[in-house]
Amino acid sequence: MSGILILNGRVIDPANGLDEARDLLLCDGKIAAIEKPGSLKNAEVAETIDASGLVVAPGLVDVHVHLREPGQTYKETIATGTAAAAAGGFTTVVAMPNTIPVNDSVAGLEWMLAPERGSVVKLFAMPAATMGSMGATLTDFAALHKAGAVGFTDDGKPILEDAIMREALVAAARLGVPVSQHAEDTHLTGGCSMNYGTVAFRLGLRGMTVEAESRIVERDIRLLQEIENSEGLRPHLHVQHVSTGRALDAIREAKAQGLHVTCEAAPHHFTLTDEAIGDYDTNAKMNPPLRAEVDRQAVLAGLADGTVDCIATDHAPHAAHEKEQEFERAPNGITGLETALGLALRVLHRGQGLSLSKILALMSAAPAGIVSLSGRGSLSVGSFADIVIFDPAASWSFAAKQSRSKSKNTPFDGAPMLGRVHATISEGRIVFRQ
Amino acid sequence: MASMTQESQGSKKIFHYAPGSLLSVADLSVADVSAILTVTTRLEQMPHAQRVALLAGRRIALLFYESSTRTRTSFELAAKSLGATTTLVSDKSSSIEKGESLKDTGLTLRALGAECVILRHPSSGAPFVLARETGLPVLNAGDGMHEHPSQALLDARTMLMRLPGRNAAKANAKSLDGVTVVITGDILHSRVARSNALLLPQLGAKVLLCGPEQLLPETALGLGSGVEIVRDFDAALRRSQVAMMLRIQKERLAGLELDLADYIARYQLNGERLAAQAPDALVMHPGPMIRGLEIAGDVADGPNSAIELQVSNGLSVRSALLLRALNAGGFESVTV
């Protein structure tokens, strides 16, 4: 006897437009049935979960995480990072390539995705777009795609050269996958450690302007247009962690023109501003940096009007000793997998009035669509049994020391959260239970 | 970590630094400023034998990651004049050169018995790291482009001593009422400007910031409502009772194009400009000066200049800050 029966839950499946009481039967790692309450009660299963008062939704999908393996396992491993993902309700994560060495080869990709790494949830990867992420020579897109790449990125840095970015977009378009861009004109951000503005002035820190982000987004959009016009291809640009109104305006316009642009926003960018740096709290240091309130509002507006396609955490663990440094020396990045849902529900649902269905779409169906994952991000019968069960009304405080991640670098230690994950099921296995 | 606690308020952490720490002038209330100035005056009047007993047997570390003449020497002499033992650690002759972190250097100093650390550091915010990680009282002796709080206190005292009708031995929210101070030059890179722009309005002064766009971005207005930007130096000078000049920090300009001849023409404080616009203005400079660039030699040495008084006030004010940091003497009883 195998399988799991989830009874009496409020099932929200944005991909199928469903938000009603349903029972779910999971068998052999797939969704076997989804029926009106009571219809499945006689199914013979190994386990029954009573989801009364809880939401049952597709497992969350994060297209932007750093798992630090290989090379920096003192910060995180694939096993610990994906355990944190499971605790946050994620059943699928996409690992970025800025490991040591950079994930730029088929051997590296296969090593990362091998079962021996102990991933707790479904792991995909975006290998580097250029060798060593040096921005000079494209990696072997076709071979990497065959080996499982769901997109290409030099994340951590942008692909700065126009010609290389153009080549990358063309090569990725032929394979039907996105180029995921860290939009930062690094010519404008040398020595900068936070957002440009009054807070940076007061703290005496050099600031990154909003133009440093928007200039690359605008350049990439021009390249898409050129490629569509000249090559008859339809390249897909995915803009990572958009943090400024200016970049969002460019994306909004590009979408209106019919170009294939998608983008993600990170929970910290829609929750905090650069004021959160306070007394040089390195746990509030990330790239792109926390912005001013006007940009936070622009990200909220982008989430509400559909300009922002999905929520991604940019989970970026760092060891305590690396963050216990002078602000300018400390590395960029915060952990995010265990706080994403709680912040999204607090800020977007309770604060902004976005529906649960909309938020879950931003965190499951939409990201799954961006990297074309079949059978994930929805509760359709036959799909993978990737499920999150959570209490949408639970208020709680996040405690960094209880994190499953190896690192505790978060500005949300002690922060209020809304919505608590009760269980996470990945391909029919319960991988987290509160 | 005796005196430091941490509590979480929502997503914002508030740290409580060791009492007596001075990391930013924003940490000081007007009452704190007044107490410091009172103790400063009292210490100056105190007989040597009594003074040298105040910090006898106490250990103070000076941790200097940047070269300094005035600040280092005045802190060191201040500590010694109070009887304390001092040790100087600089980045050039210590384990810092071997890559030791600020946290570990601080923990080492604490283990060796340092009861207070005076920190000069090229990174903005470094004193906050040291204070958080060691729990010791830390005096910020200049951090990157951020602040230089002891300089602002000695500048305030200098103004209170030299401007007519003021009281240098105590302060309140009206101590500098009716006084306009123009701070001119490389505001962007100046920790002195930031500390003064935050402190002087607390005492009732109006602060005008003056300089070209590259050295004075509009974001400087975020320093507070007591601050105004005036690009025309002559116009600003006409409104001012105090002219504080700043050095162009060539070492921090990195990539900025600045025409020095044009800068001198528009922003140098020279005898002719001073006589024409504000013949009675008090002239100040935190040093080091580049004579002939931001300030003409005759003005620096002239009758309006309070530059040497600033330096000697540095010694006095820093004595009071050390007493406050070590809560010895004790700081409060000296105020009586």
Coordinates of C-alpha atoms in Angstrom, one line a residue, chain B:
Chain B
M1 CA 29.4 40.7 25.7
A2 CA 28.4 42.2 29.0
S3 CA 26.7 45.3 27.9
M4 CA 25.4 44.5 24.5
T5 CA 22.1 43.0 23.8
Q6 CA 20.1 42.5 20.7
E7 CA 16.4 42.6 20.2
S8 CA 14.4 42.1 17.1
Q9 CA 11.6 44.5 16.3
G10 CA 9.9 43.1 13.3
S11 CA 12.4 42.9 10.6
K12 CA 14.7 45.6 12.1
K13 CA 17.3 44.8 14.6
I14 CA 18.2 47.3 17.2
F15 CA 21.6 46.9 18.9
H16 CA 22.4 48.4 22.2
Y17 CA 26.1 49.4 22.2
A18 CA 28.2 49.7 25.3
P19 CA 27.4 52.9 27.3
G20 CA 29.9 55.6 26.5
S21 CA 30.3 54.4 22.9
L22 CA 30.3 57.2 20.4
L23 CA 29.8 55.9 16.9
S24 CA 27.7 58.7 15.4
V25 CA 26.6 62.1 16.6
A26 CA 23.1 60.8 16.0
D27 CA 23.6 58.8 19.2
L28 CA 23.9 62.0 21.2
S29 CA 21.1 64.0 22.8
V30 CA 21.5 67.7 23.5
A31 CA 21.8 66.7 27.1
D32 CA 24.7 64.4 26.3
V33 CA 26.4 67.1 24.3
S34 CA 26.0 69.5 27.2
A35 CA 27.4 67.0 29.7
I36 CA 30.4 66.4 27.5
L37 CA 31.1 70.1 27.1
T38 CA 30.7 70.7 30.8
V39 CA 33.2 67.9 31.6
T40 CA 35.6 69.3 29.0
T41 CA 35.7 72.7 30.7
R42 CA 35.9 71.1 34.1
L43 CA 38.9 68.9 33.1
E44 CA 40.7 71.9 31.6
Q45 CA 40.4 73.6 35.0
M46 CA 41.3 70.6 37.1
P47 CA 44.8 70.4 38.7
H48 CA 47.1 68.0 37.0
A49 CA 47.4 65.7 40.1
Q50 CA 43.7 65.2 40.3
R51 CA 43.3 64.8 36.6
V52 CA 45.9 62.2 36.2
A53 CA 44.2 60.0 38.8
L54 CA 40.9 59.9 36.8
L55 CA 41.9 57.0 34.5
A56 CA 44.9 55.7 36.4
G57 CA 45.4 52.0 35.7
R58 CA 42.8 51.9 32.9
R59 CA 43.7 50.5 29.5
I60 CA 42.8 52.2 26.2
A61 CA 43.6 50.9 22.7
L62 CA 44.0 53.1 19.7
L63 CA 43.2 51.0 16.6
F64 CA 44.2 53.0 13.6
Y65 CA 43.8 51.6 10.1
E66 CA 44.5 55.0 8.5
S67 CA 47.2 57.5 9.1
S68 CA 46.3 60.5 11.3
T69 CA 48.2 63.2 13.1
R70 CA 45.6 65.3 15.0
T71 CA 43.1 62.8 16.0
R72 CA 45.5 60.1 17.0
T73 CA 47.8 62.3 18.9
S74 CA 45.0 64.2 20.7
F75 CA 43.3 61.0 21.8
E76 CA 46.6 59.5 22.9
L77 CA 47.6 62.7 24.9
A78 CA 44.1 62.9 26.3
A79 CA 44.3 59.4 27.6
K80 CA 47.7 59.9 29.1
S81 CA 46.8 63.2 30.7
L82 CA 44.1 61.2 32.5
G83 CA 46.6 58.6 33.7
A84 CA 45.5 55.8 31.4
T85 CA 47.8 53.3 29.7
T86 CA 47.5 53.4 25.9
T87 CA 48.5 51.1 23.2
L88 CA 48.5 52.0 19.5
V89 CA 47.8 49.3 16.9
S90 CA 48.1 50.3 13.3
D91 CA 47.4 48.3 10.2
K92 CA 51.0 48.6 9.1
S93 CA 52.6 46.9 12.1
S94 CA 50.1 44.3 13.3
S95 CA 48.3 41.1 12.4
I96 CA 45.9 43.3 10.4
E97 CA 48.6 43.2 7.7
K98 CA 48.4 39.4 7.8
G99 CA 44.7 39.5 7.1
E100 CA 43.2 39.4 10.6
S101 CA 39.6 40.5 10.7
L102 CA 38.4 43.6 12.5
K103 CA 36.4 41.4 14.8
D104 CA 39.3 39.2 15.8
T105 CA 41.6 42.2 16.2
G106 CA 39.0 43.7 18.6
L107 CA 38.6 40.4 20.5
T108 CA 42.4 40.2 20.9
L109 CA 42.5 43.8 22.3
R110 CA 39.7 43.0 24.7
A111 CA 41.4 39.8 25.8
L112 CA 44.5 41.9 26.5
G113 CA 42.6 44.1 28.8
A114 CA 41.6 47.0 26.6
E115 CA 38.5 48.6 28.2
C116 CA 37.8 51.0 25.3
V117 CA 38.9 51.1 21.7
I118 CA 39.4 54.3 19.7
L119 CA 38.9 53.3 16.0
R120 CA 40.0 55.1 12.8
H121 CA 39.0 53.0 9.8
P122 CA 38.7 53.6 6.0
S123 CA 35.4 51.7 5.9
S124 CA 32.2 53.5 6.8
G125 CA 30.5 51.7 9.7
A126 CA 33.5 49.8 10.9
P127 CA 33.1 51.1 14.5
F128 CA 29.6 49.6 14.6
V129 CA 31.1 46.2 13.7
L130 CA 33.8 46.5 16.4
A131 CA 31.3 47.7 19.1
R132 CA 28.9 44.9 18.2
E133 CA 31.5 42.1 18.2
T134 CA 33.4 43.2 21.3
G135 CA 30.8 44.7 23.5
L136 CA 33.4 47.4 24.4
P137 CA 32.8 51.1 24.3
V138 CA 34.1 52.3 21.0
L139 CA 35.0 55.8 20.1
N140 CA 34.7 56.5 16.4
A141 CA 37.8 58.5 15.4
G142 CA 36.7 58.7 11.8
D143 CA 35.1 55.9 9.6
G144 CA 35.4 56.1 5.9
M145 CA 33.1 58.8 4.5
H146 CA 30.7 58.4 7.4
E147 CA 31.4 60.3 10.5
H148 CA 33.9 61.9 12.8
P149 CA 31.8 62.7 15.9
S150 CA 34.6 63.9 18.2
Q151 CA 35.5 66.4 15.5
A152 CA 32.0 67.8 15.4
L153 CA 32.0 68.2 19.2
L154 CA 35.3 70.0 19.2
D155 CA 34.0 72.2 16.4
A156 CA 30.9 73.1 18.3
R157 CA 33.0 73.9 21.3
T158 CA 35.3 76.1 19.2
M159 CA 32.3 78.0 17.9
L160 CA 30.8 78.4 21.4
M161 CA 34.2 79.8 22.6
R162 CA 34.8 82.2 19.7
L163 CA 31.3 83.5 18.8
P164 CA 30.2 86.3 20.9
G165 CA 27.7 85.7 23.7
R166 CA 27.9 81.9 23.8
N167 CA 28.7 79.5 26.6
A168 CA 31.3 76.8 25.8
A169 CA 30.7 75.0 29.1
K170 CA 27.2 73.9 28.4
A171 CA 24.9 73.5 25.6
N172 CA 21.2 73.4 24.8
A173 CA 19.0 73.5 21.8
K174 CA 19.5 77.2 21.4
S175 CA 23.2 77.5 22.0
L176 CA 23.9 78.3 18.4
D177 CA 20.7 80.1 17.6
G178 CA 21.1 82.7 14.9
V179 CA 24.4 81.1 13.7
T180 CA 24.8 80.0 10.1
V181 CA 27.7 77.8 9.3
V182 CA 28.8 77.2 5.7
I183 CA 30.7 74.0 5.2
T184 CA 32.5 74.1 1.8
G185 CA 34.3 71.7 -0.3
D186 CA 34.4 67.9 -0.6
I187 CA 31.2 67.2 1.3
L188 CA 30.6 63.9 -0.4
H189 CA 33.8 62.3 1.0
S190 CA 33.8 64.2 4.3
R191 CA 33.0 62.5 7.6
V192 CA 33.6 65.9 9.3
A193 CA 30.8 67.5 7.2
R194 CA 28.3 64.7 8.0
S195 CA 29.0 64.9 11.8
N196 CA 28.8 68.7 11.8
A197 CA 25.7 68.7 9.6
L198 CA 24.0 66.4 12.1
L199 CA 25.2 68.0 15.3
L200 CA 25.1 71.8 14.7
P201 CA 21.4 72.0 13.9
Q202 CA 20.7 70.2 17.2
L203 CA 22.2 73.2 18.9
G204 CA 20.2 75.7 16.9
A205 CA 22.6 76.4 14.0
K206 CA 21.7 76.5 10.3
V207 CA 24.1 74.6 8.1
L208 CA 24.7 75.5 4.5
L209 CA 26.6 73.0 2.4
C210 CA 28.5 74.4 -0.5
G211 CA 30.4 72.8 -3.3
P212 CA 30.1 71.6 -6.9
E213 CA 27.7 68.8 -7.8
Q214 CA 30.5 66.2 -8.0
L215 CA 31.5 66.8 -4.4
L216 CA 28.0 67.7 -3.1
P217 CA 25.1 65.6 -4.5
E218 CA 21.5 66.6 -3.8
T219 CA 21.2 63.5 -1.7
A220 CA 23.1 65.4 1.0
L221 CA 19.7 67.0 1.9
G222 CA 18.8 63.7 3.5
L223 CA 21.0 64.7 6.4
G224 CA 18.1 66.6 7.9
S225 CA 16.0 69.7 7.9
G226 CA 18.8 71.9 9.4
V227 CA 20.7 71.6 6.2
E228 CA 20.5 73.6 3.0
I229 CA 22.6 73.3 -0.2
V230 CA 23.9 76.6 -1.7
R231 CA 26.1 76.3 -4.8
D232 CA 27.3 79.9 -4.8
F233 CA 30.1 80.2 -2.2
D234 CA 30.0 84.0 -2.1
A235 CA 26.2 84.0 -1.5
A236 CA 26.6 81.3 1.2
L237 CA 29.4 83.2 2.8
R238 CA 27.4 86.4 3.0
R239 CA 24.8 84.6 5.1
S240 CA 27.3 82.9 7.5
Q241 CA 29.0 83.6 10.7
V242 CA 31.3 80.5 10.4
A243 CA 33.1 79.3 7.3
M244 CA 34.3 75.7 7.7
M245 CA 36.6 74.7 4.8
L246 CA 37.3 71.1 3.8
R247 CA 40.2 69.5 2.0
I248 CA 39.7 68.0 -1.4
Q249 CA 40.3 64.3 -0.7
K250 CA 42.2 63.4 -3.9
E251 CA 42.6 59.9 -2.6
R252 CA 38.9 59.3 -2.7
L253 CA 38.0 61.1 -6.0
A254 CA 38.4 57.9 -8.0
G255 CA 37.0 58.7 -11.5
L256 CA 35.7 62.2 -10.7
E257 CA 36.9 64.9 -13.0
L258 CA 37.7 68.1 -11.2
D259 CA 39.2 71.2 -12.7
L260 CA 41.3 72.5 -9.8
A261 CA 41.8 75.9 -11.2
D262 CA 38.1 76.3 -11.6
Y263 CA 37.5 74.9 -8.1
I264 CA 39.9 77.4 -6.6
A265 CA 38.3 80.3 -8.4
R266 CA 34.8 79.3 -7.2
Y267 CA 35.4 77.8 -3.7
Q268 CA 38.7 78.9 -2.2
L269 CA 38.5 81.0 0.9
N270 CA 41.0 83.7 0.4
G271 CA 41.5 87.1 2.0
E272 CA 39.7 89.0 -0.7
R273 CA 36.6 86.8 -0.6
L274 CA 36.5 86.8 3.1
A275 CA 36.8 90.6 3.4
A276 CA 34.2 91.1 0.7
Q277 CA 31.5 88.7 1.9
A278 CA 32.0 88.0 5.6
P279 CA 34.8 90.0 7.2
D280 CA 33.9 88.9 10.7
A281 CA 33.3 85.2 10.0
L282 CA 35.1 82.6 12.0
V283 CA 37.3 80.5 9.8
M284 CA 37.6 76.8 10.6
H285 CA 39.2 73.8 9.0
P286 CA 39.5 70.2 10.4
G287 CA 42.8 69.6 8.7
P288 CA 44.9 68.6 7.1
M289 CA 44.8 71.8 5.0
I290 CA 46.1 72.2 1.5
R291 CA 47.1 75.8 1.6
G292 CA 46.5 77.5 -1.7
L293 CA 43.8 75.1 -2.7
E294 CA 40.7 75.2 -0.5
I295 CA 42.1 77.9 1.8
A296 CA 44.7 80.7 1.3
G297 CA 47.6 80.7 3.7
D298 CA 46.9 84.2 4.9
V299 CA 43.3 83.3 5.9
A300 CA 44.5 80.1 7.7
D301 CA 46.9 82.2 9.7
G302 CA 44.7 85.3 9.9
P303 CA 42.8 86.8 12.9
N304 CA 39.5 85.1 11.9
S305 CA 41.1 81.7 12.0
A306 CA 40.1 79.3 14.8
I307 CA 42.1 76.4 13.3
E308 CA 44.6 76.1 16.1
L309 CA 41.9 76.4 18.7
Q310 CA 40.1 73.5 17.0
V311 CA 43.2 71.4 17.5
S312 CA 43.6 72.2 21.2
N313 CA 39.9 71.7 21.8
G314 CA 40.4 68.3 20.3
L315 CA 42.6 67.3 23.2
S316 CA 40.1 68.6 25.8
V317 CA 36.9 67.2 24.2
R318 CA 38.5 63.8 23.7
S319 CA 39.6 63.8 27.3
A320 CA 35.9 64.1 28.3
L321 CA 34.9 61.5 25.8
L322 CA 37.4 59.0 27.3
L323 CA 36.1 59.7 30.7
R324 CA 32.6 59.1 29.5
A325 CA 33.6 55.9 27.7
L326 CA 35.1 54.4 30.8
N327 CA 32.5 55.9 33.1
A328 CA 35.4 56.7 35.4
G329 CA 36.2 59.6 37.7
G330 CA 33.3 59.3 37.3
F331 CA 32.0 61.1 34.3
E332 CA 28.8 62.3 36.1
S333 CA 30.6 63.5 39.2
V334 CA 33.0 65.6 37.2
T335 CA 30.0 67.4 35.8
V336 CA 29.0 68.6 39.2

